[in-house]
mmCIF file of C-alpha atoms and ligand atoms in Angstrom:
data_model
loop_
_atom_site.group_PDB
_atom_site.id
_atom_site.type_symbol
_atom_site.label_atom_id
_atom_site.label_comp_id
_atom_site.label_asym_id
_atom_site.label_seq_id
_atom_site.Cartn_x
_atom_site.Cartn_y
_atom_site.Cartn_z
ATOM 1 C CA UNK A 25 -37.095 96.289 69.347
ATOM 2 C CA UNK A 26 -35.362 93.151 69.976
ATOM 3 C CA UNK A 27 -38.316 91.828 71.654
ATOM 4 C CA UNK A 28 -38.200 88.524 69.569
ATOM 5 C CA UNK A 29 -34.686 88.002 70.467
ATOM 6 C CA UNK A 30 -33.821 84.884 73.190
ATOM 7 C CA UNK A 31 -30.975 85.236 75.703
ATOM 8 C CA UNK A 32 -27.833 83.528 74.843
ATOM 9 C CA UNK A 33 -26.485 80.831 76.564
ATOM 10 C CA UNK A 34 -24.062 81.950 79.629
ATOM 11 C CA UNK A 35 -24.913 85.569 78.656
ATOM 12 C CA UNK A 36 -23.890 87.796 81.976
ATOM 13 C CA UNK A 37 -25.710 90.979 83.498
ATOM 14 C CA UNK A 38 -23.383 93.959 84.350
ATOM 15 C CA UNK A 39 -23.540 92.782 88.005
ATOM 16 C CA UNK A 40 -22.436 89.196 87.068
ATOM 17 C CA UNK A 41 -19.375 90.149 85.036
ATOM 18 C CA UNK A 42 -16.084 90.772 86.916
ATOM 19 C CA UNK A 43 -14.479 93.649 86.933
ATOM 20 C CA UNK A 44 -12.019 92.746 83.932
ATOM 21 C CA UNK A 45 -15.294 91.902 81.790
ATOM 22 C CA UNK A 46 -17.239 95.173 83.054
ATOM 23 C CA UNK A 47 -13.896 97.020 81.433
ATOM 24 C CA UNK A 48 -13.901 95.004 78.359
ATOM 25 C CA UNK A 49 -17.623 95.781 78.005
ATOM 26 C CA UNK A 50 -17.038 99.374 78.203
ATOM 27 C CA UNK A 51 -14.466 99.350 75.798
ATOM 28 C CA UNK A 52 -17.001 98.106 73.429
ATOM 29 C CA UNK A 53 -19.500 100.430 74.183
ATOM 30 C CA UNK A 54 -17.160 103.076 73.675
ATOM 31 C CA UNK A 55 -16.762 101.580 70.122
ATOM 32 C CA UNK A 56 -13.051 100.652 70.711
ATOM 33 C CA UNK A 57 -11.575 98.022 68.456
ATOM 34 C CA UNK A 58 -10.514 94.939 70.126
ATOM 35 C CA UNK A 59 -7.033 93.738 68.935
ATOM 36 C CA UNK A 60 -5.787 90.244 69.333
ATOM 37 C CA UNK A 61 -3.092 90.867 71.672
ATOM 38 C CA UNK A 62 -5.734 92.736 74.147
ATOM 39 C CA UNK A 63 -7.742 91.100 76.983
ATOM 40 C CA UNK A 64 -10.958 89.452 76.024
ATOM 41 C CA UNK A 65 -13.391 86.892 77.582
ATOM 42 C CA UNK A 66 -12.863 83.524 76.593
ATOM 43 C CA UNK A 67 -16.670 83.440 75.230
ATOM 44 C CA UNK A 68 -15.805 86.413 72.821
ATOM 45 C CA UNK A 69 -12.640 84.668 71.559
ATOM 46 C CA UNK A 70 -14.793 81.386 70.955
ATOM 47 C CA UNK A 71 -17.645 83.251 69.175
ATOM 48 C CA UNK A 72 -15.214 85.210 66.990
ATOM 49 C CA UNK A 73 -13.658 81.739 66.095
ATOM 50 C CA UNK A 74 -17.151 80.033 65.311
ATOM 51 C CA UNK A 75 -17.950 82.983 63.391
ATOM 52 C CA UNK A 76 -14.877 83.982 61.476
ATOM 53 C CA UNK A 77 -13.882 80.370 60.503
ATOM 54 C CA UNK A 78 -17.952 79.451 59.514
ATOM 55 C CA UNK A 79 -17.164 82.656 57.279
ATOM 56 C CA UNK A 80 -13.906 81.731 55.769
ATOM 57 C CA UNK A 81 -15.396 77.931 55.089
ATOM 58 C CA UNK A 82 -18.113 79.736 53.234
ATOM 59 C CA UNK A 83 -15.984 81.242 50.961
ATOM 60 C CA UNK A 84 -13.878 78.553 50.272
ATOM 61 C CA UNK A 85 -16.882 75.879 50.020
ATOM 62 C CA UNK A 86 -18.829 78.559 48.058
ATOM 63 C CA UNK A 87 -16.204 78.405 45.268
ATOM 64 C CA UNK A 88 -17.411 74.918 44.217
ATOM 65 C CA UNK A 89 -21.024 75.904 42.844
ATOM 66 C CA UNK A 90 -19.585 78.632 40.645
ATOM 67 C CA UNK A 91 -16.357 77.087 39.834
ATOM 68 C CA UNK A 92 -18.460 74.149 38.210
ATOM 69 C CA UNK A 93 -19.407 76.710 35.385
ATOM 70 C CA UNK A 94 -15.884 78.578 34.491
ATOM 71 C CA UNK A 95 -15.105 75.790 31.903
ATOM 72 C CA UNK A 96 -19.084 76.434 30.330
ATOM 73 C CA UNK A 97 -19.075 79.801 30.476
ATOM 74 C CA UNK A 98 -20.999 81.296 27.216
ATOM 75 C CA UNK A 99 -18.579 83.301 26.221
ATOM 76 C CA UNK A 100 -14.434 84.206 26.674
ATOM 77 C CA UNK A 101 -15.535 87.716 28.750
ATOM 78 C CA UNK A 102 -18.178 85.632 30.896
ATOM 79 C CA UNK A 103 -15.708 83.252 31.780
ATOM 80 C CA UNK A 104 -12.920 85.505 32.755
ATOM 81 C CA UNK A 105 -15.206 87.690 34.654
ATOM 82 C CA UNK A 106 -16.266 84.673 36.635
ATOM 83 C CA UNK A 107 -12.871 82.854 37.093
ATOM 84 C CA UNK A 108 -11.854 86.452 38.447
ATOM 85 C CA UNK A 109 -15.059 86.353 40.959
ATOM 86 C CA UNK A 110 -14.200 82.671 42.092
ATOM 87 C CA UNK A 111 -10.375 83.640 42.734
ATOM 88 C CA UNK A 112 -11.793 86.806 44.987
ATOM 89 C CA UNK A 113 -13.532 84.264 47.132
ATOM 90 C CA UNK A 114 -10.633 82.138 47.656
ATOM 91 C CA UNK A 115 -8.744 85.699 48.591
ATOM 92 C CA UNK A 116 -11.695 86.679 51.092
ATOM 93 C CA UNK A 117 -11.208 82.882 52.469
ATOM 94 C CA UNK A 118 -7.525 83.718 53.166
ATOM 95 C CA UNK A 119 -8.022 86.898 54.858
ATOM 96 C CA UNK A 120 -10.509 85.428 57.060
ATOM 97 C CA UNK A 121 -8.454 82.510 58.200
ATOM 98 C CA UNK A 122 -5.570 84.881 59.123
ATOM 99 C CA UNK A 123 -7.974 87.031 60.815
ATOM 100 C CA UNK A 124 -9.304 83.793 62.712
ATOM 101 C CA UNK A 125 -5.569 82.745 63.567
ATOM 102 C CA UNK A 126 -4.994 86.113 65.367
ATOM 103 C CA UNK A 127 -7.434 84.373 67.918
ATOM 104 C CA UNK A 128 -4.657 81.504 68.726
ATOM 105 C CA UNK A 129 -5.839 78.939 66.405
ATOM 106 C CA UNK A 130 -4.536 77.074 63.727
ATOM 107 C CA UNK A 131 -5.411 76.903 60.031
ATOM 108 C CA UNK A 132 -4.978 72.861 60.148
ATOM 109 C CA UNK A 133 -7.578 72.726 63.248
ATOM 110 C CA UNK A 134 -10.091 74.648 61.540
ATOM 111 C CA UNK A 135 -9.685 72.757 58.367
ATOM 112 C CA UNK A 136 -9.745 69.550 60.413
ATOM 113 C CA UNK A 137 -13.159 70.912 61.753
ATOM 114 C CA UNK A 138 -14.630 71.809 58.544
ATOM 115 C CA UNK A 139 -13.987 68.375 57.140
ATOM 116 C CA UNK A 140 -15.271 66.280 59.953
ATOM 117 C CA UNK A 141 -18.220 68.109 60.409
ATOM 118 C CA UNK A 142 -17.753 70.068 63.637
ATOM 119 C CA UNK A 143 -17.756 73.421 61.930
ATOM 120 C CA UNK A 144 -20.374 74.736 59.915
ATOM 121 C CA UNK A 145 -20.175 77.057 56.360
ATOM 122 C CA UNK A 146 -23.139 78.688 54.707
ATOM 123 C CA UNK A 147 -26.272 76.751 54.069
ATOM 124 C CA UNK A 148 -26.459 78.423 50.600
ATOM 125 C CA UNK A 149 -23.595 76.404 49.348
ATOM 126 C CA UNK A 150 -25.386 73.039 49.494
ATOM 127 C CA UNK A 151 -27.865 73.831 46.870
ATOM 128 C CA UNK A 152 -26.959 72.770 43.254
ATOM 129 C CA UNK A 153 -26.036 75.211 40.369
ATOM 130 C CA UNK A 154 -28.028 73.498 37.368
ATOM 131 C CA UNK A 155 -27.390 75.984 34.250
ATOM 132 C CA UNK A 156 -25.801 79.372 33.552
ATOM 133 C CA UNK A 157 -28.899 81.442 34.817
ATOM 134 C CA UNK A 158 -27.862 79.822 38.212
ATOM 135 C CA UNK A 159 -24.648 81.946 38.042
ATOM 136 C CA UNK A 160 -27.007 85.041 37.707
ATOM 137 C CA UNK A 161 -29.015 84.197 40.663
ATOM 138 C CA UNK A 162 -25.812 83.466 42.861
ATOM 139 C CA UNK A 163 -24.296 86.480 41.982
ATOM 140 C CA UNK A 164 -27.419 88.787 42.385
ATOM 141 C CA UNK A 165 -29.009 87.013 45.386
ATOM 142 C CA UNK A 166 -26.171 85.278 47.129
ATOM 143 C CA UNK A 167 -23.686 87.770 46.923
ATOM 144 C CA UNK A 168 -26.589 90.182 47.531
ATOM 145 C CA UNK A 169 -27.351 89.011 50.560
ATOM 146 C CA UNK A 170 -23.631 88.169 51.719
ATOM 147 C CA UNK A 171 -23.194 92.105 51.189
ATOM 148 C CA UNK A 172 -26.126 93.107 53.294
ATOM 149 C CA UNK A 173 -24.681 91.223 56.098
ATOM 150 C CA UNK A 174 -20.955 91.873 55.578
ATOM 151 C CA UNK A 175 -21.372 95.609 55.311
ATOM 152 C CA UNK A 176 -22.367 96.038 58.840
ATOM 153 C CA UNK A 177 -19.713 93.687 59.877
ATOM 154 C CA UNK A 178 -16.933 96.350 58.993
ATOM 155 C CA UNK A 179 -17.982 98.028 61.765
ATOM 156 C CA UNK A 180 -17.558 94.803 63.841
ATOM 157 C CA UNK A 181 -15.574 95.375 67.463
ATOM 158 C CA UNK A 182 -12.680 92.968 66.437
ATOM 159 C CA UNK A 183 -10.049 94.835 64.347
ATOM 160 C CA UNK A 184 -8.586 91.937 62.410
ATOM 161 C CA UNK A 185 -12.073 90.943 61.090
ATOM 162 C CA UNK A 186 -13.533 94.315 60.723
ATOM 163 C CA UNK A 187 -10.534 95.421 58.599
ATOM 164 C CA UNK A 188 -10.978 91.962 56.354
ATOM 165 C CA UNK A 189 -14.555 93.157 56.078
ATOM 166 C CA UNK A 190 -13.757 96.418 54.528
ATOM 167 C CA UNK A 191 -11.878 95.031 51.613
ATOM 168 C CA UNK A 192 -14.194 91.967 51.156
ATOM 169 C CA UNK A 193 -17.242 94.356 50.621
ATOM 170 C CA UNK A 194 -15.428 95.919 47.863
ATOM 171 C CA UNK A 195 -15.115 93.224 46.092
ATOM 172 C CA UNK A 196 -18.672 91.650 46.794
ATOM 173 C CA UNK A 197 -20.315 94.543 45.393
ATOM 174 C CA UNK A 198 -18.506 93.975 41.875
ATOM 175 C CA UNK A 199 -19.546 90.095 42.240
ATOM 176 C CA UNK A 200 -23.258 91.005 43.008
ATOM 177 C CA UNK A 201 -23.107 93.602 39.627
ATOM 178 C CA UNK A 202 -21.776 90.684 37.366
ATOM 179 C CA UNK A 203 -24.787 88.445 38.923
ATOM 180 C CA UNK A 204 -27.335 91.168 38.022
ATOM 181 C CA UNK A 205 -25.588 91.716 34.494
ATOM 182 C CA UNK A 206 -26.118 88.089 33.841
ATOM 183 C CA UNK A 207 -29.602 88.152 34.940
ATOM 184 C CA UNK A 208 -30.403 91.234 32.612
ATOM 185 C CA UNK A 209 -28.856 89.448 30.030
ATOM 186 C CA UNK A 210 -31.098 86.422 30.413
ATOM 187 C CA UNK A 211 -34.450 88.217 31.476
ATOM 188 C CA UNK A 212 -34.303 90.588 28.281
ATOM 189 C CA UNK A 213 -33.136 87.915 26.147
ATOM 190 C CA UNK A 214 -35.207 85.008 24.503
ATOM 191 C CA UNK A 215 -38.410 83.923 26.379
ATOM 192 C CA UNK A 216 -36.278 80.420 26.977
ATOM 193 C CA UNK A 217 -33.361 82.648 28.570
ATOM 194 C CA UNK A 218 -36.346 84.585 30.558
ATOM 195 C CA UNK A 219 -37.710 81.344 31.686
ATOM 196 C CA UNK A 220 -33.947 80.055 32.833
ATOM 197 C CA UNK A 221 -33.845 83.299 34.576
ATOM 198 C CA UNK A 222 -37.213 82.732 36.344
ATOM 199 C CA UNK A 223 -36.299 79.372 37.327
ATOM 200 C CA UNK A 224 -33.097 80.239 39.059
ATOM 201 C CA UNK A 225 -34.427 83.001 40.987
ATOM 202 C CA UNK A 226 -37.569 80.484 42.301
ATOM 203 C CA UNK A 227 -34.882 78.192 43.078
ATOM 204 C CA UNK A 228 -32.334 80.551 44.845
ATOM 205 C CA UNK A 229 -35.039 82.846 46.664
ATOM 206 C CA UNK A 230 -35.783 80.737 49.825
ATOM 207 C CA UNK A 231 -32.070 79.265 50.278
ATOM 208 C CA UNK A 232 -31.025 82.854 49.784
ATOM 209 C CA UNK A 233 -33.005 84.244 52.819
ATOM 210 C CA UNK A 234 -31.897 81.560 54.906
ATOM 211 C CA UNK A 235 -28.327 82.954 54.753
ATOM 212 C CA UNK A 236 -29.294 85.532 57.375
ATOM 213 C CA UNK A 237 -29.470 82.743 59.932
ATOM 214 C CA UNK A 238 -32.713 81.403 61.751
ATOM 215 C CA UNK A 239 -35.747 83.868 62.664
ATOM 216 C CA UNK A 240 -34.582 85.911 65.840
ATOM 217 C CA UNK A 241 -36.548 83.794 68.305
ATOM 218 C CA UNK A 242 -34.418 81.055 66.955
ATOM 219 C CA UNK A 243 -31.173 82.753 66.949
ATOM 220 C CA UNK A 244 -29.459 81.537 70.274
ATOM 221 C CA UNK A 245 -26.275 83.442 69.628
ATOM 222 C CA UNK A 246 -27.432 86.908 68.747
ATOM 223 C CA UNK A 247 -28.064 88.635 71.793
ATOM 224 C CA UNK A 248 -24.440 87.946 73.207
ATOM 225 C CA UNK A 249 -22.905 88.709 69.963
ATOM 226 C CA UNK A 250 -25.030 91.761 69.441
ATOM 227 C CA UNK A 251 -23.970 93.110 73.266
ATOM 228 C CA UNK A 252 -20.194 92.388 72.135
ATOM 229 C CA UNK A 253 -20.459 94.097 68.435
ATOM 230 C CA UNK A 254 -19.652 91.141 66.815
ATOM 231 C CA UNK A 255 -22.975 91.074 65.116
ATOM 232 C CA UNK A 256 -24.498 94.398 64.484
ATOM 233 C CA UNK A 257 -27.833 93.730 63.323
ATOM 234 C CA UNK A 258 -30.278 90.891 64.305
ATOM 235 C CA UNK A 259 -31.006 88.163 61.480
ATOM 236 C CA UNK A 260 -34.579 89.156 60.691
ATOM 237 C CA UNK A 261 -33.404 92.900 60.187
ATOM 238 C CA UNK A 262 -31.047 92.162 57.740
ATOM 239 C CA UNK A 263 -33.341 89.715 56.124
ATOM 240 C CA UNK A 264 -36.523 92.616 55.825
ATOM 241 C CA UNK A 265 -33.647 94.684 54.239
ATOM 242 C CA UNK A 266 -32.210 92.389 51.583
ATOM 243 C CA UNK A 267 -35.957 91.702 50.578
ATOM 244 C CA UNK A 268 -36.620 95.553 50.390
ATOM 245 C CA UNK A 269 -33.777 95.904 48.014
ATOM 246 C CA UNK A 270 -34.152 92.812 46.026
ATOM 247 C CA UNK A 271 -37.878 93.129 45.239
ATOM 248 C CA UNK A 272 -37.523 96.491 43.017
ATOM 249 C CA UNK A 273 -34.595 94.741 40.855
ATOM 250 C CA UNK A 274 -36.464 91.620 40.485
ATOM 251 C CA UNK A 275 -39.337 93.881 39.140
ATOM 252 C CA UNK A 276 -37.285 95.813 36.837
ATOM 253 C CA UNK A 277 -35.876 92.299 35.448
ATOM 254 C CA UNK A 278 -39.867 91.643 34.847
ATOM 255 C CA UNK A 279 -39.585 88.413 36.913
ATOM 256 C CA UNK A 280 -41.305 87.720 39.933
ATOM 257 C CA UNK A 281 -40.541 86.608 43.500
ATOM 258 C CA UNK A 282 -42.100 83.281 44.320
ATOM 259 C CA UNK A 283 -43.889 84.299 47.197
ATOM 260 C CA UNK A 284 -47.730 84.800 46.769
ATOM 261 C CA UNK A 285 -47.784 86.664 50.353
ATOM 262 C CA UNK A 286 -45.339 89.447 49.129
ATOM 263 C CA UNK A 287 -47.000 92.712 49.588
ATOM 264 C CA UNK A 288 -45.793 96.316 50.493
ATOM 265 C CA UNK A 289 -46.574 97.169 54.202
ATOM 266 C CA UNK A 290 -47.009 101.133 54.307
ATOM 267 C CA UNK A 291 -47.017 100.968 58.167
ATOM 268 C CA UNK A 292 -43.872 99.282 58.548
ATOM 269 C CA UNK A 293 -42.179 100.812 55.245
ATOM 270 C CA UNK A 294 -41.235 97.377 53.892
ATOM 271 C CA UNK A 295 -42.480 93.987 52.282
ATOM 272 C CA UNK A 296 -44.422 91.611 54.203
ATOM 273 C CA UNK A 297 -42.912 87.867 53.079
ATOM 274 C CA UNK A 298 -43.212 84.525 53.691
ATOM 275 C CA UNK A 299 -40.549 82.974 55.801
ATOM 276 C CA UNK A 300 -38.400 80.314 54.588
ATOM 277 C CA UNK A 301 -38.944 76.600 55.537
ATOM 278 C CA UNK A 302 -37.291 76.724 58.765
ATOM 279 C CA UNK A 303 -37.352 72.684 58.902
ATOM 280 C CA UNK A 304 -35.527 72.473 55.463
ATOM 281 C CA UNK A 305 -32.726 74.984 56.872
ATOM 282 C CA UNK A 306 -32.056 73.196 60.073
ATOM 283 C CA UNK A 307 -31.999 69.937 58.052
ATOM 284 C CA UNK A 308 -29.316 71.410 55.213
ATOM 285 C CA UNK A 309 -27.108 72.805 58.612
ATOM 286 C CA UNK A 310 -27.296 69.476 59.982
ATOM 287 C CA UNK A 311 -25.462 68.127 56.765
ATOM 288 C CA UNK A 312 -28.582 66.846 55.045
ATOM 289 C CA UNK A 313 -28.902 69.709 52.241
ATOM 290 C CA UNK A 314 -28.717 68.331 48.531
ATOM 291 C CA UNK A 315 -25.184 68.515 48.110
ATOM 292 C CA UNK A 316 -23.834 68.606 51.750
ATOM 293 C CA UNK A 317 -21.731 65.192 51.016
ATOM 294 C CA UNK A 318 -20.575 66.300 47.673
ATOM 295 C CA UNK A 319 -19.131 69.679 48.696
ATOM 296 C CA UNK A 320 -17.202 67.934 51.959
ATOM 297 C CA UNK A 321 -16.063 65.482 49.656
ATOM 298 C CA UNK A 322 -14.476 67.833 47.212
ATOM 299 C CA UNK A 323 -12.889 70.007 50.120
ATOM 300 C CA UNK A 324 -11.406 67.236 51.592
ATOM 301 C CA UNK A 325 -9.928 65.737 48.013
ATOM 302 C CA UNK A 326 -8.291 69.413 47.657
ATOM 303 C CA UNK A 327 -6.929 69.427 51.187
ATOM 304 C CA UNK A 328 -5.334 66.184 50.730
ATOM 305 C CA UNK A 329 -4.154 66.574 47.213
ATOM 306 C CA UNK A 330 -2.206 69.757 48.336
ATOM 307 C CA UNK A 331 -0.599 67.809 51.137
ATOM 308 C CA UNK A 332 2.761 67.114 49.464
ATOM 309 C CA UNK A 333 2.851 70.926 48.489
ATOM 310 C CA UNK A 334 2.136 72.180 52.089
ATOM 311 C CA UNK A 335 4.990 69.500 53.350
ATOM 312 C CA UNK A 336 7.082 70.794 50.924
ATOM 313 C CA UNK A 337 6.696 74.529 51.734
ATOM 314 C CA UNK A 338 7.132 73.645 55.716
ATOM 315 C CA UNK A 339 10.155 71.472 54.977
ATOM 316 C CA UNK A 340 11.577 74.338 52.815
ATOM 317 C CA UNK A 341 10.652 76.938 55.566
ATOM 318 C CA UNK A 342 12.288 75.160 57.784
ATOM 319 C CA UNK A 343 15.459 74.565 56.208
ATOM 320 C CA UNK A 344 15.687 78.277 55.570
ATOM 321 C CA UNK A 345 15.172 78.906 59.298
ATOM 322 C CA UNK A 346 18.085 76.610 60.087
ATOM 323 C CA UNK A 347 20.289 78.404 57.798
ATOM 324 C CA UNK A 348 19.495 81.748 58.760
ATOM 325 C CA UNK A 349 20.294 80.778 62.593
ATOM 326 C CA UNK A 350 23.682 78.873 61.244
ATOM 327 C CA UNK A 351 26.775 80.747 62.184
ATOM 328 C CA UNK A 352 28.452 82.484 59.009
ATOM 329 C CA UNK A 353 31.522 80.835 57.973
ATOM 330 C CA UNK A 354 34.523 82.676 58.304
ATOM 331 C CA UNK A 355 35.910 84.081 54.950
ATOM 332 C CA UNK A 356 38.842 82.381 53.780
HETATM 333 N N1 FAQ B 29 -25.654 78.605 57.286
HETATM 334 O O1 FAQ B 29 -27.681 81.895 66.354
HETATM 335 P P1 FAQ B 29 -27.422 81.996 65.134
HETATM 336 C C1 FAQ B 29 -20.014 84.354 51.441
HETATM 337 C C2 FAQ B 29 -26.086 78.239 62.594
HETATM 338 S S1 FAQ B 29 -21.358 84.983 52.598
HETATM 339 C C3 FAQ B 29 -25.278 77.426 58.089
HETATM 340 O O2 FAQ B 29 -28.371 83.008 64.348
HETATM 341 P P2 FAQ B 29 -25.119 83.474 64.493
HETATM 342 C C4 FAQ B 29 -20.051 85.116 50.260
HETATM 343 C C5 FAQ B 29 -25.204 79.374 63.316
HETATM 344 O O3 FAQ B 29 -23.934 78.881 63.217
HETATM 345 C C6 FAQ B 29 -21.950 83.444 53.543
HETATM 346 N N2 FAQ B 29 -25.384 77.621 59.506
HETATM 347 O O4 FAQ B 29 -25.863 82.377 64.435
HETATM 348 C C7 FAQ B 29 -19.806 84.284 49.117
HETATM 349 C C8 FAQ B 29 -25.569 78.364 64.680
HETATM 350 O O5 FAQ B 29 -25.018 77.280 64.747
HETATM 351 P P3 FAQ B 29 -23.636 76.718 65.723
HETATM 352 C C9 FAQ B 29 -21.197 83.509 54.679
HETATM 353 C C10 FAQ B 29 -26.072 78.763 60.063
HETATM 354 O O6 FAQ B 29 -23.615 83.009 64.269
HETATM 355 C C11 FAQ B 29 -21.101 84.586 48.162
HETATM 356 C C12 FAQ B 29 -27.167 78.247 64.613
HETATM 357 O O7 FAQ B 29 -27.228 78.136 63.170
HETATM 358 N N3 FAQ B 29 -21.219 84.640 55.924
HETATM 359 O O8 FAQ B 29 -19.901 83.072 51.738
HETATM 360 C C13 FAQ B 29 -26.489 79.805 59.093
HETATM 361 O O9 FAQ B 29 -25.562 84.516 65.563
HETATM 362 C C14 FAQ B 29 -21.093 83.704 46.615
HETATM 363 C C15 FAQ B 29 -27.970 79.431 65.285
HETATM 364 O O10 FAQ B 29 -27.668 80.598 64.433
HETATM 365 C C16 FAQ B 29 -21.183 84.814 56.712
HETATM 366 O O11 FAQ B 29 -20.641 84.000 57.566
HETATM 367 C C17 FAQ B 29 -26.458 79.503 57.638
HETATM 368 N N4 FAQ B 29 -26.921 80.620 56.598
HETATM 369 O O12 FAQ B 29 -25.740 84.015 63.122
HETATM 370 C C18 FAQ B 29 -18.938 83.282 48.509
HETATM 371 C C19 FAQ B 29 -21.192 85.775 57.637
HETATM 372 N N5 FAQ B 29 -27.248 80.559 59.930
HETATM 373 O O13 FAQ B 29 -22.690 77.711 65.227
HETATM 374 C C20 FAQ B 29 -19.005 82.696 47.679
HETATM 375 C C21 FAQ B 29 -20.808 86.013 59.103
HETATM 376 C C22 FAQ B 29 -26.828 80.216 61.170
HETATM 377 O O14 FAQ B 29 -24.319 77.413 67.285
HETATM 378 C C23 FAQ B 29 -20.111 82.997 46.549
HETATM 379 N N6 FAQ B 29 -21.644 85.367 59.756
HETATM 380 N N7 FAQ B 29 -26.472 79.188 61.181
HETATM 381 O O15 FAQ B 29 -23.620 75.133 65.422
HETATM 382 C C24 FAQ B 29 -22.716 85.824 60.699
HETATM 383 O O16 FAQ B 29 -22.969 87.270 60.314
HETATM 384 C C25 FAQ B 29 -23.486 84.828 61.361
HETATM 385 O O17 FAQ B 29 -22.823 83.961 61.939
HETATM 386 C C26 FAQ B 29 -24.716 84.461 60.865
HETATM 387 C C27 FAQ B 29 -25.435 83.586 61.654
HETATM 388 C C28 FAQ B 29 -25.766 85.618 60.316
HETATM 389 C C29 FAQ B 29 -24.470 83.716 59.583
#
């Protein structure tokens, strides 16, 4: 089934594992959850910090393309909904940073690595949102792809990550629906609105397919991450499921998927479709997408603008801790 998957660097066969590593793998194979204080191989810990950290950064950077449209929402109701959605993404980032912190990394360290380019965030957030129809496309396609990837992650082997995903998935389904509701309004609206909806679908289709990561033959981490049940499915499996789910939704809207090779394949029970332009994907994750610089600049600014507040909070926390430790003055 996973014939195309490459072996991850440093991945050990059972014979190469130490007794501790074998016992750990047995726990994973039995479907047990791993908790922060349990023994774990260093590679497992590092992979989780990378994936959960990247995921947390995606939620936070992911607020920017939609945050840009809060003040320009077409009605008070749409504004309230979008505001709630963007706030949810901030909450997701916080659960995920907390899950990463249980692995012994500090939030300051994760932030520093985001800001200086040592850690990634999802490629999708390096594309611009040009008009209101893009809010529909982001909710429908980007949150739709995010849920497709995150529902299986509720069963991931690391307890804090899996528990964070359960809550996040509940909120993501509301996000996907609000996006589809915007698309319905536009697609069933005036011809100009329908045209905007089609244009947004055209621009977001391939970047959404890229969210699942490179094709299995280029996915360097999948084999090891799946053996550790950090990932439950391969990138290509989830991409296929996303296409199969989304095509009928586009048909209902009367919109066309921008892919002339899209065709139902009876034998595999799914759609055949064109691969995204992988050279574009690798350029975007190297930092050369349309909005990479702008996104990182916005995050750096927010981090430094908030420094006085974090310092004040920490100073107050230290003062409180000193007070709690001080001997109680004898009653007069
Ligand atoms: N973007 O070997 P693989 C959201 C990197 S949802 C950037 O296949 P892996 C919600 C990868 O890190 C979006 N980089 O890697 C929202 C690795 O590079 P490295 C976030 C990518 O980890 C919606 C290299 O390529 N969701 O934010 C991407 O096994 C709307 C090789 O790739 C998650 O993070 C990419 N798309 O599989 C918020 C879900 N794909 O680190 C606001 C959790 C791959 O060695 C608005 N993460 N790379 O330098 C995962 O499931 C996995 O990490 C994958 C990648 C599937 C993303």
